[in-house]
CSV table of C-alpha atoms in Angstrom, one decimal:
chain,number,residue,atom,x,y,z
A,1,MET,CA,7.3,-37.0,-117.8
A,2,PHE,CA,6.4,-34.2,-115.1
A,3,CYS,CA,7.3,-30.1,-114.7
A,4,ASN,CA,10.1,-30.4,-111.9
A,5,GLN,CA,8.5,-26.6,-111.3
A,6,CYS,CA,4.7,-27.2,-111.2
A,7,GLY,CA,4.5,-30.9,-111.0
A,8,LYS,CA,2.1,-31.6,-113.8
A,9,GLU,CA,2.5,-34.0,-116.7
A,10,ILE,CA,3.8,-32.9,-119.9
A,11,ASP,CA,4.6,-34.1,-123.3
A,12,GLU,CA,7.7,-36.2,-123.6
A,13,GLY,CA,10.7,-34.2,-125.2
A,14,ALA,CA,8.7,-31.1,-124.6
A,15,ARG,CA,11.2,-28.2,-123.9
A,16,PHE,CA,9.2,-26.1,-121.9
A,17,CYS,CA,5.9,-26.9,-119.4
A,18,ASN,CA,2.7,-26.2,-121.3
A,19,HIS,CA,1.2,-25.5,-117.8
A,20,CYS,CA,3.4,-23.1,-116.1
A,21,GLY,CA,5.9,-22.1,-119.3
A,22,ALA,CA,8.9,-23.4,-117.1
A,23,SER,CA,12.2,-24.6,-119.4
A,24,LEU,CA,12.6,-28.3,-119.1
A,25,GLU,CA,15.8,-28.8,-121.3
A,26,LYS,CA,18.1,-29.8,-118.2
A,27,ILE,CA,15.0,-31.9,-116.2
A,28,VAL,CA,14.4,-35.4,-117.1
A,29,VAL,CA,12.2,-37.1,-115.2
A,30,GLU,CA,11.8,-41.0,-115.5
A,31,GLN,CA,8.7,-41.1,-113.1
A,32,ALA,CA,6.4,-38.9,-111.2
A,33,PRO,CA,8.2,-38.1,-107.8
A,34,LYS,CA,6.5,-39.0,-104.5
A,35,LYS,CA,4.1,-36.4,-102.7
A,36,LYS,CA,6.3,-34.9,-99.7
A,37,ARG,CA,4.0,-34.9,-96.7
A,38,LYS,CA,4.0,-31.2,-94.9
A,39,VAL,CA,5.2,-31.4,-91.3
A,40,TRP,CA,5.2,-28.1,-90.2
A,41,PRO,CA,1.2,-27.7,-90.4
A,42,VAL,CA,1.0,-31.0,-87.9
A,43,ILE,CA,3.7,-29.6,-85.6
A,44,GLY,CA,1.9,-26.6,-85.5
A,45,SER,CA,-1.2,-27.6,-84.5
A,46,ILE,CA,0.3,-30.1,-81.9
A,47,LEU,CA,1.7,-26.5,-80.7
A,48,ILE,CA,-1.4,-24.8,-80.6
A,49,VAL,CA,-3.2,-27.7,-78.5
A,50,ILE,CA,-0.1,-27.7,-76.1
A,51,VAL,CA,-0.7,-24.1,-75.6
A,52,LEU,CA,-4.2,-24.3,-75.3
A,53,LEU,CA,-4.0,-27.2,-72.9
A,54,THR,CA,-1.2,-25.4,-70.8
A,55,GLY,CA,-2.9,-22.1,-71.0
A,56,GLY,CA,-5.7,-23.6,-69.6
A,57,VAL,CA,-3.9,-25.1,-66.8
A,58,SER,CA,-2.1,-22.1,-65.7
A,59,ALA,CA,-5.2,-20.6,-65.4
A,60,TRP,CA,-6.7,-22.7,-63.2
A,61,VAL,CA,-3.7,-22.6,-61.3
A,62,TYR,CA,-3.7,-18.9,-61.2
A,63,ASN,CA,-7.0,-18.9,-60.1
A,64,ARG,CA,-7.0,-21.1,-57.3
A,65,PRO,CA,-8.1,-19.6,-53.8
A,66,ILE,CA,-4.5,-20.6,-52.1
A,67,ASN,CA,-2.9,-18.4,-55.0
A,68,LYS,CA,-5.3,-15.4,-54.9
A,69,ILE,CA,-4.8,-15.4,-51.0
A,70,SER,CA,-0.9,-15.3,-51.4
A,71,ARG,CA,-1.4,-12.6,-54.2
A,72,ALA,CA,-3.5,-10.8,-51.4
A,73,PHE,CA,-0.7,-10.7,-49.1
A,74,THR,CA,1.9,-9.6,-51.0
A,75,ALA,CA,-0.5,-6.7,-51.8
A,76,GLY,CA,-1.1,-5.9,-48.3
A,77,ASN,CA,-5.1,-6.7,-49.0
A,78,VAL,CA,-5.8,-8.5,-45.4
A,79,ASP,CA,-9.6,-8.3,-46.7
A,80,ALA,CA,-9.3,-10.1,-49.4
A,81,ALA,CA,-7.4,-12.7,-47.9
A,82,VAL,CA,-9.7,-13.1,-45.3
A,83,ALA,CA,-12.6,-13.4,-47.6
A,84,LEU,CA,-10.8,-16.1,-50.0
A,85,TYR,CA,-10.0,-18.3,-46.9
A,86,ASN,CA,-13.7,-19.4,-46.9
A,87,ASP,CA,-12.9,-21.1,-50.5
A,88,VAL,CA,-10.0,-23.1,-49.2
A,89,GLU,CA,-11.1,-26.6,-48.6
A,90,SER,CA,-7.8,-29.1,-48.1
A,91,GLU,CA,-6.4,-29.4,-44.9
A,92,GLY,CA,-3.1,-28.9,-46.4
A,93,GLU,CA,-4.3,-25.7,-48.0
A,94,VAL,CA,-5.5,-24.2,-44.9
A,95,LYS,CA,-2.3,-24.7,-42.8
A,96,GLN,CA,-0.3,-22.8,-45.7
A,97,VAL,CA,-2.8,-20.1,-45.5
A,98,VAL,CA,-2.7,-20.1,-41.7
A,99,ASN,CA,1.2,-19.9,-41.7
A,100,MET,CA,0.7,-17.1,-44.7
A,101,ALA,CA,-1.3,-15.0,-42.3
A,102,CYS,CA,1.1,-15.8,-39.5
A,103,GLU,CA,4.0,-14.3,-41.6
A,104,TYR,CA,2.3,-11.8,-42.7
A,105,ALA,CA,1.3,-10.7,-39.0
A,106,ALA,CA,5.1,-11.0,-38.1
A,107,LEU,CA,5.6,-8.7,-41.2
A,108,ILE,CA,3.3,-6.1,-39.9
A,109,LYS,CA,4.3,-6.5,-36.1
A,110,GLU,CA,8.0,-5.7,-36.8
A,111,SER,CA,6.7,-2.8,-39.4
A,112,TYR,CA,5.5,-1.3,-35.9
A,113,LEU,CA,8.3,-1.9,-33.6
A,114,ASN,CA,10.3,-0.2,-36.3
A,115,GLU,CA,8.0,2.7,-36.4
A,116,GLU,CA,7.5,2.6,-39.9
A,117,ASP,CA,5.3,5.7,-41.4
A,118,ASP,CA,2.1,3.9,-42.6
A,119,VAL,CA,1.7,1.3,-39.7
A,120,ASP,CA,0.5,2.4,-36.8
A,121,TYR,CA,-1.0,0.7,-33.3
A,122,ARG,CA,-4.5,1.1,-34.6
A,123,ILE,CA,-3.4,-0.5,-38.2
A,124,THR,CA,-1.4,-3.1,-36.3
A,125,CYS,CA,-4.0,-3.9,-33.8
A,126,ASN,CA,-7.0,-3.9,-36.7
A,127,THR,CA,-4.6,-6.2,-39.2
A,128,LEU,CA,-4.1,-8.7,-36.3
A,129,ASP,CA,-7.6,-8.7,-35.1
A,130,LYS,CA,-8.7,-9.4,-38.9
A,131,LEU,CA,-6.3,-12.6,-39.2
A,132,ASP,CA,-7.0,-14.0,-35.7
A,133,VAL,CA,-10.6,-13.7,-36.0
A,134,GLY,CA,-10.9,-14.4,-39.8
A,135,ILE,CA,-8.0,-17.2,-40.5
A,136,THR,CA,-5.7,-18.1,-37.4
A,137,GLN,CA,-8.7,-18.0,-34.6
A,138,GLY,CA,-7.1,-18.2,-31.2
A,139,ASN,CA,-3.7,-18.9,-32.7
A,140,LYS,CA,-1.1,-18.7,-29.7
A,141,GLU,CA,1.6,-16.8,-32.2
A,142,LEU,CA,-0.6,-14.5,-33.3
A,143,ALA,CA,-2.3,-13.6,-29.8
A,144,GLU,CA,1.4,-13.3,-28.3
A,145,MET,CA,2.2,-10.8,-31.3
A,146,ARG,CA,-1.0,-8.9,-30.3
A,147,GLU,CA,0.2,-8.9,-26.3
A,148,LEU,CA,3.5,-7.5,-27.6
A,149,VAL,CA,2.0,-4.8,-29.5
A,150,ASP,CA,0.0,-3.9,-26.4
A,151,CYS,CA,2.9,-3.9,-24.4
A,152,VAL,CA,5.1,-1.8,-26.6
A,153,GLU,CA,2.0,0.6,-27.0
A,154,ALA,CA,1.9,1.0,-23.4
A,155,SER,CA,5.5,1.3,-22.9
A,156,CYS,CA,5.8,4.0,-25.7
A,157,THR,CA,2.9,5.9,-24.0
A,158,ASN,CA,4.6,5.7,-20.9
A,159,TYR,CA,8.0,7.1,-22.3
A,160,ARG,CA,6.1,10.2,-23.6
A,161,ASP,CA,3.8,11.3,-20.5
A,162,ALA,CA,7.1,10.6,-18.7
A,163,GLN,CA,9.0,13.2,-20.6
A,164,GLU,CA,5.7,15.4,-20.4
A,165,GLN,CA,6.0,15.1,-16.6
A,166,GLU,CA,9.4,15.9,-16.5
A,167,THR,CA,9.1,19.1,-18.2
A,168,GLU,CA,6.2,20.4,-16.1
A,169,GLY,CA,8.6,19.3,-13.3
A,170,ASP,CA,6.7,16.4,-11.6
A,171,PHE,CA,9.6,14.2,-11.0
A,172,ILE,CA,7.9,11.5,-9.0
A,173,LYS,CA,5.2,11.0,-11.4
A,174,ALA,CA,7.8,11.2,-14.4
A,175,LEU,CA,10.2,8.4,-12.5
A,176,GLU,CA,7.2,6.3,-12.1
A,177,LEU,CA,6.2,6.6,-16.0
A,178,TYR,CA,9.7,6.1,-17.1
A,179,SER,CA,9.8,2.9,-15.0
A,180,ALA,CA,6.8,1.5,-16.6
A,181,VAL,CA,8.5,1.4,-20.1
A,182,SER,CA,8.9,-2.2,-20.9
A,183,GLU,CA,12.3,-4.1,-21.5
A,184,GLU,CA,10.3,-5.2,-25.0
A,185,ASP,CA,10.3,-1.3,-26.0
A,186,GLU,CA,13.9,-1.6,-27.9
A,187,GLN,CA,12.9,1.9,-29.0
A,188,TYR,CA,12.4,3.5,-25.8
A,189,TYR,CA,13.6,0.9,-22.8
A,190,ALA,CA,17.5,2.2,-22.6
A,191,LYS,CA,16.4,6.0,-22.9
A,192,ALA,CA,13.9,5.6,-20.3
A,193,ARG,CA,16.9,3.9,-18.2
A,194,GLN,CA,19.2,6.9,-18.7
A,195,ALA,CA,16.0,9.0,-17.9
A,196,MET,CA,15.4,7.6,-14.6
A,197,GLU,CA,18.9,8.2,-13.6
A,198,THR,CA,18.6,11.9,-14.4
A,199,VAL,CA,15.0,12.1,-12.5
A,200,SER,CA,16.2,10.2,-9.6
A,201,ASP,CA,19.1,12.4,-8.9
A,202,ILE,CA,16.9,15.3,-8.9
A,203,ILE,CA,14.5,14.1,-6.2
A,204,ARG,CA,17.2,12.8,-4.3
A,205,THR,CA,18.7,16.4,-4.6
A,206,ASN,CA,15.3,18.0,-3.8
A,207,ALA,CA,15.1,15.6,-0.9
A,208,LEU,CA,18.4,16.5,0.5
A,209,ASP,CA,18.4,20.1,0.6
A,210,LYS,CA,14.8,19.5,2.7
A,211,ILE,CA,16.6,17.0,5.3
A,212,LYS,CA,19.0,19.4,5.9
A,213,ASP,CA,16.7,22.4,6.4
A,214,TYR,CA,14.7,20.5,8.9
A,215,ALA,CA,17.7,19.1,10.7
A,216,LYS,CA,19.3,22.8,11.1
A,217,ASN,CA,16.0,23.8,12.7
A,218,LYS,CA,15.6,20.5,14.9
A,219,ALA,CA,12.8,19.4,13.2
A,220,TYR,CA,13.8,15.6,13.3
A,221,ASP,CA,10.8,14.5,13.0
A,222,ASP,CA,10.2,16.0,9.6
A,223,ALA,CA,13.6,15.4,8.5
A,224,LEU,CA,12.9,11.7,8.9
A,225,GLN,CA,9.5,11.8,7.2
A,226,GLU,CA,11.3,13.4,4.4
A,227,ILE,CA,14.0,10.6,4.3
A,228,ASP,CA,11.4,7.4,4.6
A,229,SER,CA,9.0,9.3,2.2
A,230,THR,CA,11.8,9.5,-0.6
A,231,LEU,CA,13.3,6.0,0.4
A,232,GLU,CA,9.6,4.6,-1.1
A,233,ILE,CA,10.2,6.3,-4.3
A,234,LEU,CA,14.0,5.5,-4.4
A,235,ILE,CA,14.1,2.3,-3.0
A,236,ASP,CA,17.7,1.2,-1.0
A,237,ASP,CA,18.9,4.3,-2.4
A,238,GLU,CA,22.4,4.3,-0.5
A,239,VAL,CA,22.9,8.1,-0.3
A,240,LEU,CA,19.7,8.3,1.4
A,241,LEU,CA,20.2,5.6,3.8
A,242,ALA,CA,23.8,7.0,4.7
A,243,GLU,CA,21.8,10.3,5.4
A,244,LYS,CA,19.4,8.5,7.8
A,245,ASP,CA,22.2,7.0,9.7
A,246,ALA,CA,23.7,10.2,10.0
A,247,LEU,CA,20.7,12.1,10.7
A,248,GLU,CA,19.5,9.5,13.9
A,249,THR,CA,23.2,9.6,15.0
A,250,GLU,CA,22.6,13.5,15.3
A,251,ILE,CA,19.3,13.1,16.8
A,252,ILE,CA,20.1,10.4,19.7
A,253,ASN,CA,23.2,13.2,20.5
A,254,ASP,CA,20.7,15.8,20.5
A,255,PHE,CA,18.4,13.5,22.9
A,256,VAL,CA,21.6,12.5,25.2
A,257,ASN,CA,22.5,16.2,25.5
A,258,SER,CA,19.4,17.7,26.4
A,259,ALA,CA,18.6,15.1,28.9
A,260,GLU,CA,22.4,15.2,30.7
A,261,ALA,CA,21.7,19.1,30.9
A,262,ALA,CA,18.0,18.3,32.6
A,263,VAL,CA,19.5,16.1,35.1
A,264,ASN,CA,22.4,18.2,35.8
A,265,GLU,CA,19.6,21.1,36.5
A,266,LYS,CA,17.7,18.4,38.6
A,267,ARG,CA,14.9,19.4,35.9
A,268,TYR,CA,14.1,15.4,36.3
A,269,THR,CA,10.5,15.4,34.8
A,270,ASP,CA,12.1,17.5,31.6
A,271,ALA,CA,14.4,14.7,31.9
A,272,PHE,CA,12.2,11.7,31.7
A,273,ASP,CA,9.9,13.2,29.0
A,274,ILE,CA,13.3,13.4,27.1
A,275,ILE,CA,14.5,9.9,27.8
A,276,ASN,CA,11.0,8.9,26.9
A,277,ALA,CA,10.8,10.2,23.6
A,278,ALA,CA,14.2,8.9,22.6
A,279,LEU,CA,13.3,5.6,23.8
A,280,GLN,CA,10.4,5.3,22.1
A,281,LYS,CA,12.2,6.2,18.6
A,282,TYR,CA,15.3,4.1,19.8
A,283,PRO,CA,14.8,1.3,22.4
A,284,ASP,CA,17.6,0.3,24.6
A,285,ASN,CA,20.2,2.7,23.1
A,286,ASP,CA,23.3,2.6,24.8
A,287,ALA,CA,24.1,6.4,25.4
A,288,ILE,CA,20.4,6.9,26.0
A,289,MET,CA,20.0,4.3,28.6
A,290,ALA,CA,23.2,5.9,30.4
A,291,VAL,CA,21.8,8.9,30.8
A,292,ARG,CA,19.1,7.3,32.3
A,293,SER,CA,21.2,5.6,35.1
A,294,ASP,CA,22.2,9.1,36.2
A,295,ILE,CA,18.9,10.2,37.6
A,296,PRO,CA,18.7,9.6,41.2
A,297,ASP,CA,16.2,7.3,42.8
A,298,GLU,CA,13.7,10.0,44.0
A,299,ALA,CA,13.2,11.1,40.6
A,300,TYR,CA,11.7,8.0,39.5
A,301,LEU,CA,8.4,8.7,41.9
A,302,ILE,CA,8.0,12.4,40.1
A,303,GLY,CA,4.4,12.0,38.3
A,304,THR,CA,1.1,10.8,39.1
A,305,TRP,CA,0.2,7.5,40.6
A,306,GLU,CA,-3.2,5.7,41.2
A,307,TRP,CA,-4.5,3.3,43.1
A,308,THR,CA,-8.3,1.9,43.0
A,309,CYS,CA,-10.0,0.1,45.8
A,310,ASN,CA,-13.5,-1.3,46.3
A,311,LEU,CA,-15.3,0.0,49.4
A,312,GLY,CA,-18.0,-2.7,49.0
A,313,ASP,CA,-17.6,-3.5,52.5
A,314,TYR,CA,-18.1,-0.1,53.8
A,315,VAL,CA,-21.4,-0.3,52.0
A,316,ASP,CA,-22.7,-3.3,53.5
A,317,TYR,CA,-21.7,-2.0,56.9
A,318,PHE,CA,-23.6,1.2,56.1
A,319,TYR,CA,-26.5,-1.2,55.3
A,320,GLU,CA,-26.2,-3.2,58.6
A,321,GLU,CA,-25.9,-0.1,60.7
A,322,TYR,CA,-29.1,1.3,59.5
A,323,GLY,CA,-31.2,-1.5,58.9
A,324,TYR,CA,-31.5,-1.1,55.2
A,325,GLU,CA,-31.4,-4.4,53.2
A,326,GLY,CA,-29.9,-3.1,49.7
A,327,GLU,CA,-28.4,-5.0,47.1
A,328,ASP,CA,-24.6,-5.6,47.2
A,329,MET,CA,-22.6,-3.4,45.1
A,330,ASP,CA,-19.4,-2.5,44.5
A,331,LEU,CA,-18.0,0.7,45.1
A,332,GLU,CA,-14.4,1.6,43.4
A,333,MET,CA,-12.7,4.4,44.2
A,334,THR,CA,-9.3,5.5,42.8
A,335,LEU,CA,-7.1,7.4,44.7
A,336,ILE,CA,-4.6,10.0,42.9
A,337,MET,CA,-1.2,10.6,44.4
A,338,THR,CA,1.3,12.9,42.9
A,339,PHE,CA,5.2,13.7,43.7
A,340,SER,CA,6.6,16.6,42.0
A,341,GLU,CA,10.1,17.3,41.8
A,342,ASP,CA,10.1,20.5,44.0
A,343,GLY,CA,9.3,17.7,46.9
A,344,THR,CA,5.6,18.3,47.5
A,345,VAL,CA,3.2,15.2,47.4
A,346,THR,CA,-0.6,15.5,47.1
A,347,MET,CA,-3.4,12.9,47.9
A,348,THR,CA,-6.9,13.0,46.4
A,349,PHE,CA,-9.8,10.7,45.0
A,350,ASP,CA,-11.8,10.6,41.7
A,351,ARG,CA,-14.9,12.0,43.3
A,352,ASP,CA,-17.1,12.3,40.3
A,353,ASP,CA,-16.8,8.4,39.6
A,354,VAL,CA,-17.2,7.4,43.2
A,355,ILE,CA,-20.8,9.6,43.2
A,356,ASP,CA,-22.0,8.4,39.8
A,357,ALA,CA,-21.1,4.4,41.6
A,358,CYS,CA,-23.0,5.5,45.0
A,359,PHE,CA,-25.9,7.7,43.8
A,360,ASP,CA,-28.2,4.5,43.3
A,361,LEU,CA,-27.7,3.8,47.0
A,362,PHE,CA,-28.3,7.5,48.1
A,363,TYR,CA,-31.2,7.7,46.4
A,364,GLU,CA,-32.8,4.2,47.1
A,365,TYR,CA,-31.8,4.7,51.3
A,366,THR,CA,-33.5,8.6,51.2
A,367,TYR,CA,-36.7,6.8,50.3
A,368,PHE,CA,-36.0,4.1,52.8
A,369,VAL,CA,-35.4,6.8,55.7
A,370,LEU,CA,-38.6,8.7,54.8
A,371,GLU,CA,-40.9,5.6,54.6
A,372,GLU,CA,-39.3,4.7,58.1
A,373,GLU,CA,-41.2,8.2,59.2
A,374,GLY,CA,-44.5,6.7,57.4
A,375,ILE,CA,-43.6,9.2,54.0
A,376,SER,CA,-44.7,7.3,50.9
A,377,ARG,CA,-42.1,7.5,47.9
A,378,GLU,CA,-45.1,10.2,46.4
A,379,GLU,CA,-45.2,12.1,49.5
A,380,ALA,CA,-41.3,12.1,49.6
A,381,ASP,CA,-41.1,13.6,45.9
A,382,LEU,CA,-43.6,16.4,47.1
A,383,VAL,CA,-42.0,17.1,50.5
A,384,ILE,CA,-38.5,17.0,48.6
A,385,GLU,CA,-40.0,19.6,46.1
A,386,TYR,CA,-41.5,21.9,48.3
A,387,VAL,CA,-38.4,22.3,50.8
A,388,TYR,CA,-35.8,22.3,48.7
A,389,GLY,CA,-37.3,23.0,45.5
A,390,MET,CA,-36.0,20.3,43.6
A,391,THR,CA,-36.5,16.7,42.1
A,392,THR,CA,-35.5,13.8,44.2
A,393,GLU,CA,-32.9,13.0,42.0
A,394,GLU,CA,-31.3,16.4,42.2
A,395,TYR,CA,-31.6,16.6,46.0
A,396,VAL,CA,-30.0,13.3,46.2
A,397,TYR,CA,-26.6,14.4,44.0
A,398,MET,CA,-26.6,17.3,46.0
A,399,MET,CA,-26.5,15.6,49.1
A,400,CYS,CA,-23.6,13.0,47.4
A,401,GLN,CA,-21.6,15.9,46.3
A,402,MET,CA,-22.1,17.2,50.5
A,403,ALA,CA,-21.1,14.2,51.5
A,404,PHE,CA,-17.9,13.6,49.5
A,405,ASP,CA,-16.9,17.2,50.4
A,406,GLU,CA,-16.2,15.8,53.4
A,407,ILE,CA,-14.8,12.5,52.8
A,408,GLU,CA,-12.3,14.7,50.5
A,409,LYS,CA,-11.1,16.4,53.4
A,410,GLU,CA,-10.4,13.7,55.2
A,411,ILE,CA,-8.6,12.0,52.4
A,412,SER,CA,-7.1,14.9,50.4
A,413,TYR,CA,-3.5,15.5,51.6
A,414,SER,CA,-0.8,18.1,50.8
A,415,GLY,CA,2.5,17.9,51.9
A,416,ASN,CA,6.4,17.3,51.6
A,417,TYR,CA,8.4,14.2,51.0
A,418,LYS,CA,11.8,12.8,50.9
A,419,VAL,CA,14.0,10.1,50.0
A,420,GLU,CA,16.7,8.3,51.4
A,421,GLY,CA,17.7,5.0,49.2
A,422,ASN,CA,14.6,3.1,48.7
A,423,LYS,CA,12.6,4.8,51.8
A,424,LEU,CA,10.1,7.2,51.5
A,425,TYR,CA,9.4,9.9,54.2
A,426,THR,CA,6.3,11.9,54.2
A,427,ASP,CA,4.4,14.5,56.5
A,428,ALA,CA,1.4,12.2,56.9
A,429,MET,CA,3.2,9.0,58.0
A,430,GLU,CA,4.9,8.6,61.1
A,431,TYR,CA,7.2,6.2,59.9
A,432,TYR,CA,8.6,6.0,56.5
A,433,GLU,CA,7.5,3.5,53.4
A,434,VAL,CA,9.5,1.3,51.4
A,435,PHE,CA,9.4,2.1,47.7
A,436,THR,CA,10.2,0.6,44.7
A,437,VAL,CA,9.5,1.5,41.2
A,438,SER,CA,9.7,-1.1,38.1
A,439,GLY,CA,8.6,0.4,34.9
A,440,ASP,CA,5.1,1.9,35.6
A,441,THR,CA,4.2,0.4,38.8
A,442,LEU,CA,5.3,1.7,42.3
A,443,THR,CA,5.1,-0.6,45.3
A,444,LEU,CA,4.8,1.0,48.7
A,445,ASP,CA,5.3,-1.3,51.7
A,446,LEU,CA,6.3,-0.8,55.5
A,447,PRO,CA,9.1,-1.9,57.4
A,448,GLY,CA,9.8,-4.4,59.8
A,449,GLU,CA,7.0,-5.6,62.0
A,450,TYR,CA,4.3,-3.0,60.2
A,451,ALA,CA,4.8,-4.9,56.8
A,452,GLY,CA,1.3,-6.2,55.8
A,453,MET,CA,-0.9,-3.8,57.9
A,454,GLU,CA,-4.4,-3.4,57.1
A,455,ILE,CA,-5.3,0.0,55.8
A,456,ILE,CA,-9.0,-0.6,54.9
A,457,PRO,CA,-10.9,-3.8,55.0
A,458,GLY,CA,-9.8,-6.0,52.6
A,459,TYR,CA,-6.6,-4.2,51.4
A,460,SER,CA,-3.4,-4.7,53.7
A,461,TYR,CA,0.4,-3.4,52.4
A,462,PRO,CA,2.0,-3.8,50.0
A,463,ILE,CA,0.3,-1.5,47.9
A,464,VAL,CA,0.6,-1.1,44.1
A,465,TRP,CA,0.1,1.8,42.4
A,466,HIS,CA,0.1,2.5,38.5
A,467,ARG,CA,1.5,5.4,37.0
A,468,ALA,CA,-1.3,8.0,35.2
A,469,ASN,CA,1.4,10.5,33.6
A,470,SER,CA,3.7,7.7,32.5
A,471,LEU,CA,7.2,9.4,32.8
A,472,MET,CA,9.6,6.5,32.9
A,473,LYS,CA,8.0,3.8,30.2
A,474,ALA,CA,11.5,1.6,29.5
A,475,GLU,CA,11.6,-1.5,31.7
A,476,GLY,CA,13.9,-1.3,34.7
A,477,SER,CA,13.4,-0.7,38.4
A,478,ILE,CA,15.8,0.7,41.0
C-alpha cells in the first residue's frame, strides 16, 4: 500500500502516512501507481533549442551585407552602403544592390527637384557621384539623373539671374536668360515663359519709341537698323515686321518725292543721287523707276567719264624719229570728260600717271642725246648738276612736267554742249556725235560717212567711256 500524497510505501491498514502524515482513511491502493513522465520539461528543452537555432539564423540573416546595405539606404547613409557593397558576392545580390542604389538616387533626385530644404544641388551631385563610382559604375539611368539635375540647376540659375537683370533694367540680357530656362525645370519653366512675354513687350515698346523718333527726323537708316537689331532679339515679331513694312513705304515715298522735286527743278545730279540711293536699297522698285523715266536724255550724260588709251605707237614713232632704239613700252593715258548740268563740258587727262609711265623713256633718252654729243653718263650728271643745280632724275622729271604742260594745253578743253535726242553737240566738234548711255558706259560715234573715223593711231570711233563717278548705277539705256 502506498500514500496517495507522497507515494511512499506504508503499512497495510494504517490510517495516516508515517512519512508525510497524510490521512489514509479513504484511500486504498491495491498496487503502486505507474510513475508519470514529466512532459513540460521536455517541451521546454525543445523550445529552448528552437529559440537558440532561430535566433542564430535571424542574427545571420540580419547581418548579411545586402540587409545592412538596405538598412543603410533606409537611414540615408550612402557612405556605409557603398562601403558594404564590396562584401556582396553573389550576382543576384549585386543586381539587388544596384537597384537599391538607383531607387535611392531617384529619391534624392526627386527631393532636389521638389526643393526640399535638406537636399540641395551639391548634396544631390555628391550622392549621385558616390553611388555611380561606388556601386552603379556608369549606369545609364544614374547618368540621366545627373544630367537632369545639372540641367535643372543651370535652369534655376538662369531664372534667378534673369530676374536680377530685369530688375537692373537689362531687358535684353534678361530675355536671353529667361529663354535658357529648361522645359525640364518644372519649378520655373512656366514662370520664365510668362516673364519672357513681359520683357519682350518692354523691349518692343522701347524699340518702337526709338524708331518713331528716327523716322520723325528722317533718320531712316537708323530707324531700319533699330528694327533689324531688335528683330535679332525678337525673331519674326509681327509688330516689328509690320512697322518695318510701313517704314519702308514711307522711305520709298520720301525718295520719290525728293527725286521728283529735283527733276522738276532740273537738278538732275541731285535726282540721280537720290534715285541711285533708293535703287540700292529697293532695286527695281516701280515708283522709283517711274521717276527715273521722267529724267530727260541729256541728263544721263551728267557726270565724269573716263577713256583709257595706249600711246605706245607714238612712243615707237618717237624712237624712230630720233634714231633711239629703246625697248617697246606701253604708255597708257586716261582722258577725263565731265558733263555738268549747267551745259558745260570739260576735257583733260590724268597727267601724273602718264608722267610716271614715260619717265624711264625720257630718262634714257636724255643720256642718249648727250652721248650722241660725246658726253658720257657720268659727265652728263655733272653737267646737269652744274647747269641746273639738280640731279639727272630731277631734271628729267621737270622736263616731263613741262612737256605735259604743253600736251595738256592741246588736249584740255572747256566749252558748252547741248543734246537733241541722241545727238551730242559740243563747241570742239564741227559735227555732232551720236551717243548712247547704258548703265555706266557712254558710247560715242560719228554719224553717216564719218562713222568709224580714226582718232589716234590704233583707235577709231566708236569710243566707249566709263563713268568715273557713277550717277546712274541701275541697268538701262536711253
